PDB file of C-alpha atoms in Angstrom:
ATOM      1  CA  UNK A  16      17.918 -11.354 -22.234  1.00  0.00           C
ATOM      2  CA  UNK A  17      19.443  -7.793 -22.997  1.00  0.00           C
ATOM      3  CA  UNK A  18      22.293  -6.491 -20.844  1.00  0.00           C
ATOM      4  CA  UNK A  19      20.315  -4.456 -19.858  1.00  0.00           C
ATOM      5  CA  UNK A  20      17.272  -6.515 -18.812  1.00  0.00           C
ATOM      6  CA  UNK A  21      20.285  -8.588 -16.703  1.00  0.00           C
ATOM      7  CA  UNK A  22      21.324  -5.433 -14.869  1.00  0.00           C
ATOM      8  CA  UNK A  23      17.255  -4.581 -13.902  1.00  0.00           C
ATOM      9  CA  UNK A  24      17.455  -8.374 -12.589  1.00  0.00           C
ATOM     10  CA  UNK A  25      20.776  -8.401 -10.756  1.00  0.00           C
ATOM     11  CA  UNK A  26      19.230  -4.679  -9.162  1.00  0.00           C
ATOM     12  CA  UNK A  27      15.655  -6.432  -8.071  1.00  0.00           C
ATOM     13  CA  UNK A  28      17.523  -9.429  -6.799  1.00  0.00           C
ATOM     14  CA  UNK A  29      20.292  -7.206  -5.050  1.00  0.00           C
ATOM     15  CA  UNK A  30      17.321  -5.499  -3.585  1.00  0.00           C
ATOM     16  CA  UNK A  31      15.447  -7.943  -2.288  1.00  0.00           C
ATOM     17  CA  UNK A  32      18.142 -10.008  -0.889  1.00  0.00           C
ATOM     18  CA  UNK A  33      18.877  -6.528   1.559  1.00  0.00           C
ATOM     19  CA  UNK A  34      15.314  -5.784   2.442  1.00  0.00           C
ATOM     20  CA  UNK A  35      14.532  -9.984   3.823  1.00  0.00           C
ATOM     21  CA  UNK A  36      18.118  -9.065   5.810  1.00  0.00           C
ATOM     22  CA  UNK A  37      16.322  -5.608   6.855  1.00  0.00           C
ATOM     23  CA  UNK A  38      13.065  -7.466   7.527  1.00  0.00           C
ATOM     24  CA  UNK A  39      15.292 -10.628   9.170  1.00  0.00           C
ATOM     25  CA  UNK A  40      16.695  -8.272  11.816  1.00  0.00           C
ATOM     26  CA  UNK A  41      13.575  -6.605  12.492  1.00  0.00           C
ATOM     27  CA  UNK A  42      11.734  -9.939  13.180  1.00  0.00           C
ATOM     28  CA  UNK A  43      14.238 -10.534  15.545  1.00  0.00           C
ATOM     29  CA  UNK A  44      13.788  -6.622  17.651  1.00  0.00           C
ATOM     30  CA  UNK A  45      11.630  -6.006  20.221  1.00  0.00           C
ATOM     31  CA  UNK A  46       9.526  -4.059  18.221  1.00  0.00           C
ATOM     32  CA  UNK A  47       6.366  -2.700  20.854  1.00  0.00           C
ATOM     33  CA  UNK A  48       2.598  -4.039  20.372  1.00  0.00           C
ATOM     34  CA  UNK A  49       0.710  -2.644  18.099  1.00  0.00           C
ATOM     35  CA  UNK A  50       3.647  -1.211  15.784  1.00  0.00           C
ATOM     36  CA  UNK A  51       3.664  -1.159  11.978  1.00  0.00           C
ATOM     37  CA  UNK A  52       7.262  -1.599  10.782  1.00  0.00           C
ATOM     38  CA  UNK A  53       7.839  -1.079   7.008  1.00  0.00           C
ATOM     39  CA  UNK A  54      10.626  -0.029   4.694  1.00  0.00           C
ATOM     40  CA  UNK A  55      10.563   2.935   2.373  1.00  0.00           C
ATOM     41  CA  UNK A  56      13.680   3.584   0.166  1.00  0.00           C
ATOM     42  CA  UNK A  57      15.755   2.146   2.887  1.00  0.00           C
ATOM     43  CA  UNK A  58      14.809   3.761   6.069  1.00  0.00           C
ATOM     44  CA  UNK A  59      12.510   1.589   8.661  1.00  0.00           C
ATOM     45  CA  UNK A  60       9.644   3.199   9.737  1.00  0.00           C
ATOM     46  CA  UNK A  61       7.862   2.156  12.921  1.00  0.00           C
ATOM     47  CA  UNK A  62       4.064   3.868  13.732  1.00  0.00           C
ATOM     48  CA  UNK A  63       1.591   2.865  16.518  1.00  0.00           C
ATOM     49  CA  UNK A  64      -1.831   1.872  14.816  1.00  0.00           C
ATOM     50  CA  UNK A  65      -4.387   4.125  16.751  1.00  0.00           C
ATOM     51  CA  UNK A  66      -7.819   3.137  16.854  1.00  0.00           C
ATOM     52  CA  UNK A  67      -8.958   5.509  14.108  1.00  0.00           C
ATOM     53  CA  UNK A  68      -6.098   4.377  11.968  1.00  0.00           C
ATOM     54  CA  UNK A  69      -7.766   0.777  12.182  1.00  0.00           C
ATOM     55  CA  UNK A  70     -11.652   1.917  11.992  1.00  0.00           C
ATOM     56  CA  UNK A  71     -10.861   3.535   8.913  1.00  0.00           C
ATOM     57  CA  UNK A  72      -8.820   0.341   7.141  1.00  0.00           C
ATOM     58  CA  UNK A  73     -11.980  -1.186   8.573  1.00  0.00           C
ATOM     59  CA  UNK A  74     -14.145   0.670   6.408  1.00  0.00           C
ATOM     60  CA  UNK A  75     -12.284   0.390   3.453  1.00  0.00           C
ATOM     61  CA  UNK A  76     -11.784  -3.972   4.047  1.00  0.00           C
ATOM     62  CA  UNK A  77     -15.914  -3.962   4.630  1.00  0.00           C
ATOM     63  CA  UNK A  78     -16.725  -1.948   0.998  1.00  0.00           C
ATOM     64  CA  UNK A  79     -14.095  -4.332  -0.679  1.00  0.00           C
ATOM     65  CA  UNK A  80     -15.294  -7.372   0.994  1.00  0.00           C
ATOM     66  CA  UNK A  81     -19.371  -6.437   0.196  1.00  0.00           C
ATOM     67  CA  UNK A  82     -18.244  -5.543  -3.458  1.00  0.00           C
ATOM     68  CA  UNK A  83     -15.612  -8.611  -4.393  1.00  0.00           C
ATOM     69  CA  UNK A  84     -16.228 -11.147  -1.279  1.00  0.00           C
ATOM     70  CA  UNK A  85     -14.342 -12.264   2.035  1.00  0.00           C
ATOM     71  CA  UNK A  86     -12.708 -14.471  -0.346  1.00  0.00           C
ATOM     72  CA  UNK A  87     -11.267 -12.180  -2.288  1.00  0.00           C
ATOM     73  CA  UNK A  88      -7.974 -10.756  -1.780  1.00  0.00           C
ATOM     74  CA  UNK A  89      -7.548  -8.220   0.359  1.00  0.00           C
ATOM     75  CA  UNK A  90      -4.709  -7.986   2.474  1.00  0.00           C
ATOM     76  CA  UNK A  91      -3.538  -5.444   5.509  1.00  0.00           C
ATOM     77  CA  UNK A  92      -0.138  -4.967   6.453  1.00  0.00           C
ATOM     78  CA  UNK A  93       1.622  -7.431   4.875  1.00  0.00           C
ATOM     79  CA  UNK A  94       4.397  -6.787   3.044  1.00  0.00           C
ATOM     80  CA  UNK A  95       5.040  -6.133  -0.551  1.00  0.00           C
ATOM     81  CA  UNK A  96       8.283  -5.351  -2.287  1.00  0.00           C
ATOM     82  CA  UNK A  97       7.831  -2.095  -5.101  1.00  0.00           C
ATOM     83  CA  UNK A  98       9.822  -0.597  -7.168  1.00  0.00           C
ATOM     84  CA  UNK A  99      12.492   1.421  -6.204  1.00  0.00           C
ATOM     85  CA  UNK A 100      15.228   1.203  -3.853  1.00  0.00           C
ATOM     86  CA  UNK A 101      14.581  -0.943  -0.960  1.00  0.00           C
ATOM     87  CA  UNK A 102      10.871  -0.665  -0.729  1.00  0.00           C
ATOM     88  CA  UNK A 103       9.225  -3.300   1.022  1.00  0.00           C
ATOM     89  CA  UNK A 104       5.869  -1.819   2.441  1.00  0.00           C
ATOM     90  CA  UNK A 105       3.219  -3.437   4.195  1.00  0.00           C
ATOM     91  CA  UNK A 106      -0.064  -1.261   2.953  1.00  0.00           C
ATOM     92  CA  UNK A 107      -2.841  -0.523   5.125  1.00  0.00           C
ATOM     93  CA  UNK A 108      -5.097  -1.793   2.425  1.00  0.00           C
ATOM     94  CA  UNK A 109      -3.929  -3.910  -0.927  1.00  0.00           C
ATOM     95  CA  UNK A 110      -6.510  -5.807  -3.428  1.00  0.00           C
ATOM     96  CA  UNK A 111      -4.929  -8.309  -5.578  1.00  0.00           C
ATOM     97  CA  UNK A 112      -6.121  -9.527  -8.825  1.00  0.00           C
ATOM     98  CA  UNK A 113      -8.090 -12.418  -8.929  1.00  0.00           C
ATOM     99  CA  UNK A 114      -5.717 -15.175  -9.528  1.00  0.00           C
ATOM    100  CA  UNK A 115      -2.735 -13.808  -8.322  1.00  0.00           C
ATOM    101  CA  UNK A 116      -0.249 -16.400  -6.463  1.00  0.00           C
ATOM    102  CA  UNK A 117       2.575 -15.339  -4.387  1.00  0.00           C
ATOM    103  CA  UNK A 118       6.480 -15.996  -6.088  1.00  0.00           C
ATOM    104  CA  UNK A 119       8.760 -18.730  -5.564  1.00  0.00           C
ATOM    105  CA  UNK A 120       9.284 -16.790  -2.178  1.00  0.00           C
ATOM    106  CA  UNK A 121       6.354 -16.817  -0.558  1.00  0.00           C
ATOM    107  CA  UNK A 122       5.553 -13.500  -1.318  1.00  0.00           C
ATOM    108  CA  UNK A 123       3.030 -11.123  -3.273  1.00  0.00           C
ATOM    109  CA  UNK A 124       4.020  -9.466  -6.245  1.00  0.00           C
ATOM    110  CA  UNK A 125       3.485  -6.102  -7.244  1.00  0.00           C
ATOM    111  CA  UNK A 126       2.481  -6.004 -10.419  1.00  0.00           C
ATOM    112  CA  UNK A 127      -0.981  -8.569  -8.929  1.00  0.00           C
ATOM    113  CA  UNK A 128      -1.876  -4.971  -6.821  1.00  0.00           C
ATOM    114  CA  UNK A 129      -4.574  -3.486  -8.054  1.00  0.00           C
ATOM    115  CA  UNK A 130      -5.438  -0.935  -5.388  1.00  0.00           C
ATOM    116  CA  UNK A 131      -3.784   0.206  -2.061  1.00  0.00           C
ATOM    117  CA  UNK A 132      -5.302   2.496   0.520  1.00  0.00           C
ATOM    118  CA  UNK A 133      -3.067   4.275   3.109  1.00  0.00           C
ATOM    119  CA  UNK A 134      -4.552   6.074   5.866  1.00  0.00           C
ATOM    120  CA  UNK A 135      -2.590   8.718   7.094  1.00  0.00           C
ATOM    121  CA  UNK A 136      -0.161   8.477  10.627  1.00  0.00           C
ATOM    122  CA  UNK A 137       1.178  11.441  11.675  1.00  0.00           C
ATOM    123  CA  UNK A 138       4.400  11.352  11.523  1.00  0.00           C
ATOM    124  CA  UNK A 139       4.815   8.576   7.812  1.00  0.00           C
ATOM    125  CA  UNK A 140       2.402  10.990   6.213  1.00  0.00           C
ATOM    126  CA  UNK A 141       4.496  12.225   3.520  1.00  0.00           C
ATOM    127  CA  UNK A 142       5.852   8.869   2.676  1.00  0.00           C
ATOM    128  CA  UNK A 143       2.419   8.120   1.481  1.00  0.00           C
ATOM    129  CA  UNK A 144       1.981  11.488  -0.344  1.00  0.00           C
ATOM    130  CA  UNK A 145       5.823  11.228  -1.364  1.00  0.00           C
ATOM    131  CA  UNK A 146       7.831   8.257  -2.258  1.00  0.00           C
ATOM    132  CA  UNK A 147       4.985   5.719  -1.713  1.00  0.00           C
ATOM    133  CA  UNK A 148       2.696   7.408  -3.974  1.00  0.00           C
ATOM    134  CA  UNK A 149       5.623   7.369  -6.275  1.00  0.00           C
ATOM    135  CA  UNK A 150       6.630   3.591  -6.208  1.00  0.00           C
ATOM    136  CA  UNK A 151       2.851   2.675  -6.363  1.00  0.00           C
ATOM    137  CA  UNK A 152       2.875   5.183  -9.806  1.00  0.00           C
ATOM    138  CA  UNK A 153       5.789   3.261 -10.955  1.00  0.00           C
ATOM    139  CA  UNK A 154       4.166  -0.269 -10.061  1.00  0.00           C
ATOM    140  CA  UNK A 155       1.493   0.705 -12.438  1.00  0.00           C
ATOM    141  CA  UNK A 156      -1.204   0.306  -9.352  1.00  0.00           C
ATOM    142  CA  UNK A 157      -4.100   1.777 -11.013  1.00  0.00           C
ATOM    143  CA  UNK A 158      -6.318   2.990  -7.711  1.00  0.00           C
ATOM    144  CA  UNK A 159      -4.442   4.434  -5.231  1.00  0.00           C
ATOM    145  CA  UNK A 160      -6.602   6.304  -2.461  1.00  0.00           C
ATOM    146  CA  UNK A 161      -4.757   8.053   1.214  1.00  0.00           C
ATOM    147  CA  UNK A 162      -7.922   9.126   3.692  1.00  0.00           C
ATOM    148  CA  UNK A 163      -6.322  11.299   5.899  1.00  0.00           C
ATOM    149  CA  UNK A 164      -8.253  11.279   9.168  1.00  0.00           C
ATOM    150  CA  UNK A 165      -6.500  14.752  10.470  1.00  0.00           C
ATOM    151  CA  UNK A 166      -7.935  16.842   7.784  1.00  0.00           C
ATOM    152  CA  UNK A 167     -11.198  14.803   7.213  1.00  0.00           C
ATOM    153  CA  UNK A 168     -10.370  14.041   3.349  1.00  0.00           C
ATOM    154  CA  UNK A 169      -9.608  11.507   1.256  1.00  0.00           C
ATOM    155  CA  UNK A 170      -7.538  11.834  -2.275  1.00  0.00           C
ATOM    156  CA  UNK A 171      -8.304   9.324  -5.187  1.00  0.00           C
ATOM    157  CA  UNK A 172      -5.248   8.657  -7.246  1.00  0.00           C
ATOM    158  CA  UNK A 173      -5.761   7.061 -10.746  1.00  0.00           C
ATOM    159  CA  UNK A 174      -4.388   6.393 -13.662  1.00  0.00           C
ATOM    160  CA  UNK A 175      -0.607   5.984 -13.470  1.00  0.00           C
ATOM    161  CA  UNK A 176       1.688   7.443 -16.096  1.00  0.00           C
ATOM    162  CA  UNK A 177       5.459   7.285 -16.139  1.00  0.00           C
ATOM    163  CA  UNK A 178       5.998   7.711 -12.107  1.00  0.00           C
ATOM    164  CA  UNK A 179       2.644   9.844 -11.341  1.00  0.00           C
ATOM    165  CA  UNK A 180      -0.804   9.730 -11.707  1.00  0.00           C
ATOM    166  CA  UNK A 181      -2.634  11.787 -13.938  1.00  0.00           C
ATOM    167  CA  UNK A 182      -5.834  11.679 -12.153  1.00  0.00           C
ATOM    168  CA  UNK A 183      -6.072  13.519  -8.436  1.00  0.00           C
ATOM    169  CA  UNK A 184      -8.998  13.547  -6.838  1.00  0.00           C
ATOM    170  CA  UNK A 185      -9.982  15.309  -3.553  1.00  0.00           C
ATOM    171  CA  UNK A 186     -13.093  14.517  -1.357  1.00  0.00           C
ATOM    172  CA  UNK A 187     -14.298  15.649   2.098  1.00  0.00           C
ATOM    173  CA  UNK A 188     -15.284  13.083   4.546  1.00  0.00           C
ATOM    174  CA  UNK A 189     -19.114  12.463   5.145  1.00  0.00           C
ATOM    175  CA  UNK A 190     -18.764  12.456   0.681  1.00  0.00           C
ATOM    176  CA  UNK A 191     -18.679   9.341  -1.542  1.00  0.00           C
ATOM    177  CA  UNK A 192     -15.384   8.089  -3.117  1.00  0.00           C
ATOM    178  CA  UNK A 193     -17.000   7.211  -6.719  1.00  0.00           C
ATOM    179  CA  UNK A 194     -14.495   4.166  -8.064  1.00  0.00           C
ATOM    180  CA  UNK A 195     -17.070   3.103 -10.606  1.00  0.00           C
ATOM    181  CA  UNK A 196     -15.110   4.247 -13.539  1.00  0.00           C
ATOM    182  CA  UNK A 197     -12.288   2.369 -12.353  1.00  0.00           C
ATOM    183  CA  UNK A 198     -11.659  -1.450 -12.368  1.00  0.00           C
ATOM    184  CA  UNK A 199     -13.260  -1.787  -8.706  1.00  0.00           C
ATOM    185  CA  UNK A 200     -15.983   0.084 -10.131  1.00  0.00           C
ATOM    186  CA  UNK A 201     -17.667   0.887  -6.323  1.00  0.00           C
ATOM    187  CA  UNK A 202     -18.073   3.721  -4.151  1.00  0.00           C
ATOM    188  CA  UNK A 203     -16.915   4.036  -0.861  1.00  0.00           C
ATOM    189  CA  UNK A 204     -18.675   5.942   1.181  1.00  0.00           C
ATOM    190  CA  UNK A 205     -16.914   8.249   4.168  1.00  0.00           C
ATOM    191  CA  UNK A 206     -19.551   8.996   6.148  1.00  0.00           C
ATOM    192  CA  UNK A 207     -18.088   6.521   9.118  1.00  0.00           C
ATOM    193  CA  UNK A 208     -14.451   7.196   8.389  1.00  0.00           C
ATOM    194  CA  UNK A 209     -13.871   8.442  12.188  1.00  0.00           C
ATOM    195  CA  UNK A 210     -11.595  11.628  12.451  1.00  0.00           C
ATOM    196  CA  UNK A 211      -8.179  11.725  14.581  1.00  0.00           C
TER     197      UNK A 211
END
């Protein structure tokens, strides 16, 4: 290893050793029912899951499921450490490559993510637009897609260059999502995707 390839590994460690003693502490609060607790760049985030928040992951775990299986796998809300400082997220929606195993930890790994979906809570909103969409960029997840149930629109990001994604795609709900050009290659249609 490079001394420099030694400091990236020292950070990651450092970084995960502080988010399972974020993640420790919160296991032991009395977080409410029905509360999604995750940790972007270091601050804990806590938002009720409302019942179109879950028809809409719904939606999006039924097109995955019909296109790859029930055995495939598709996970909601659990948590996944990305790059950047202290980011350990729990997405509303992650596919993982076929194959992928979970680390010497007991947990997924990043670079196994091959899509996320995030739907939109009021007030974490620009965490998904903003740092989220950033770290995902940076994990190299190539299909990224937010449906945002308070404006009626999803957004398609794909292909992920140097923090970003060069591809941005807007659609109204009631429209397809057209993935086929990506490695789910399937469209997801919005026409159930309830509004909030």
């Amino acid at each position: 290893m490079t001394v420099l390839e030694d400091r990236i590994a020292m950070a990651e460690s450092d970084n995960t050793r502080q988010l399972d003693e974020m993640f420790e502490r919160l296991e032991k609060m009395p977080v409410p029912e029905g509360y999604k607790v995750e940790i972007v760049e270091g601050t804990i985030y806590m938002s009720p899951q409302r019942d179109v928040h879950w028809e809409t992951i719904r939606e999006v775990l039924w097109a995955l499921e019909d296109r790859f299986g029930r055995r495939s796998k598709v996970l909601s809300d659990v948590r996944i450490d990305f790059p950047g400082h202290l980011n350990g997220y729990c997405p509303d929606v992650a596919k993982l490559r076929d194959g992928a195993e979970k680390d010497a930890k007991g947990r997924w790994r990043y670079e196994d993510v091959e899509f996320v979906a995030e739907v939109i809570s009021t007030d974490t909103g620009k965490n998904d637009y903003g740092p989220k969409k950033t770290a995902y960029a940076l994990a190299e997840v190539p299909v990224y897609l937010i449906a945002d149930p308070y404006v009626g629109k999803c957004r398609l990001f794909t292909q992920p260059k140097d923090g970003d994604y060069v591809s941005d795609l807007s659609v109204a709900y009631g429209s397809d999502v057209d993935m086929t050009t990506t490695l789910l290659g399937l469209v997801l249609s919005t026409g159930d995707f309830p509004r909030g």
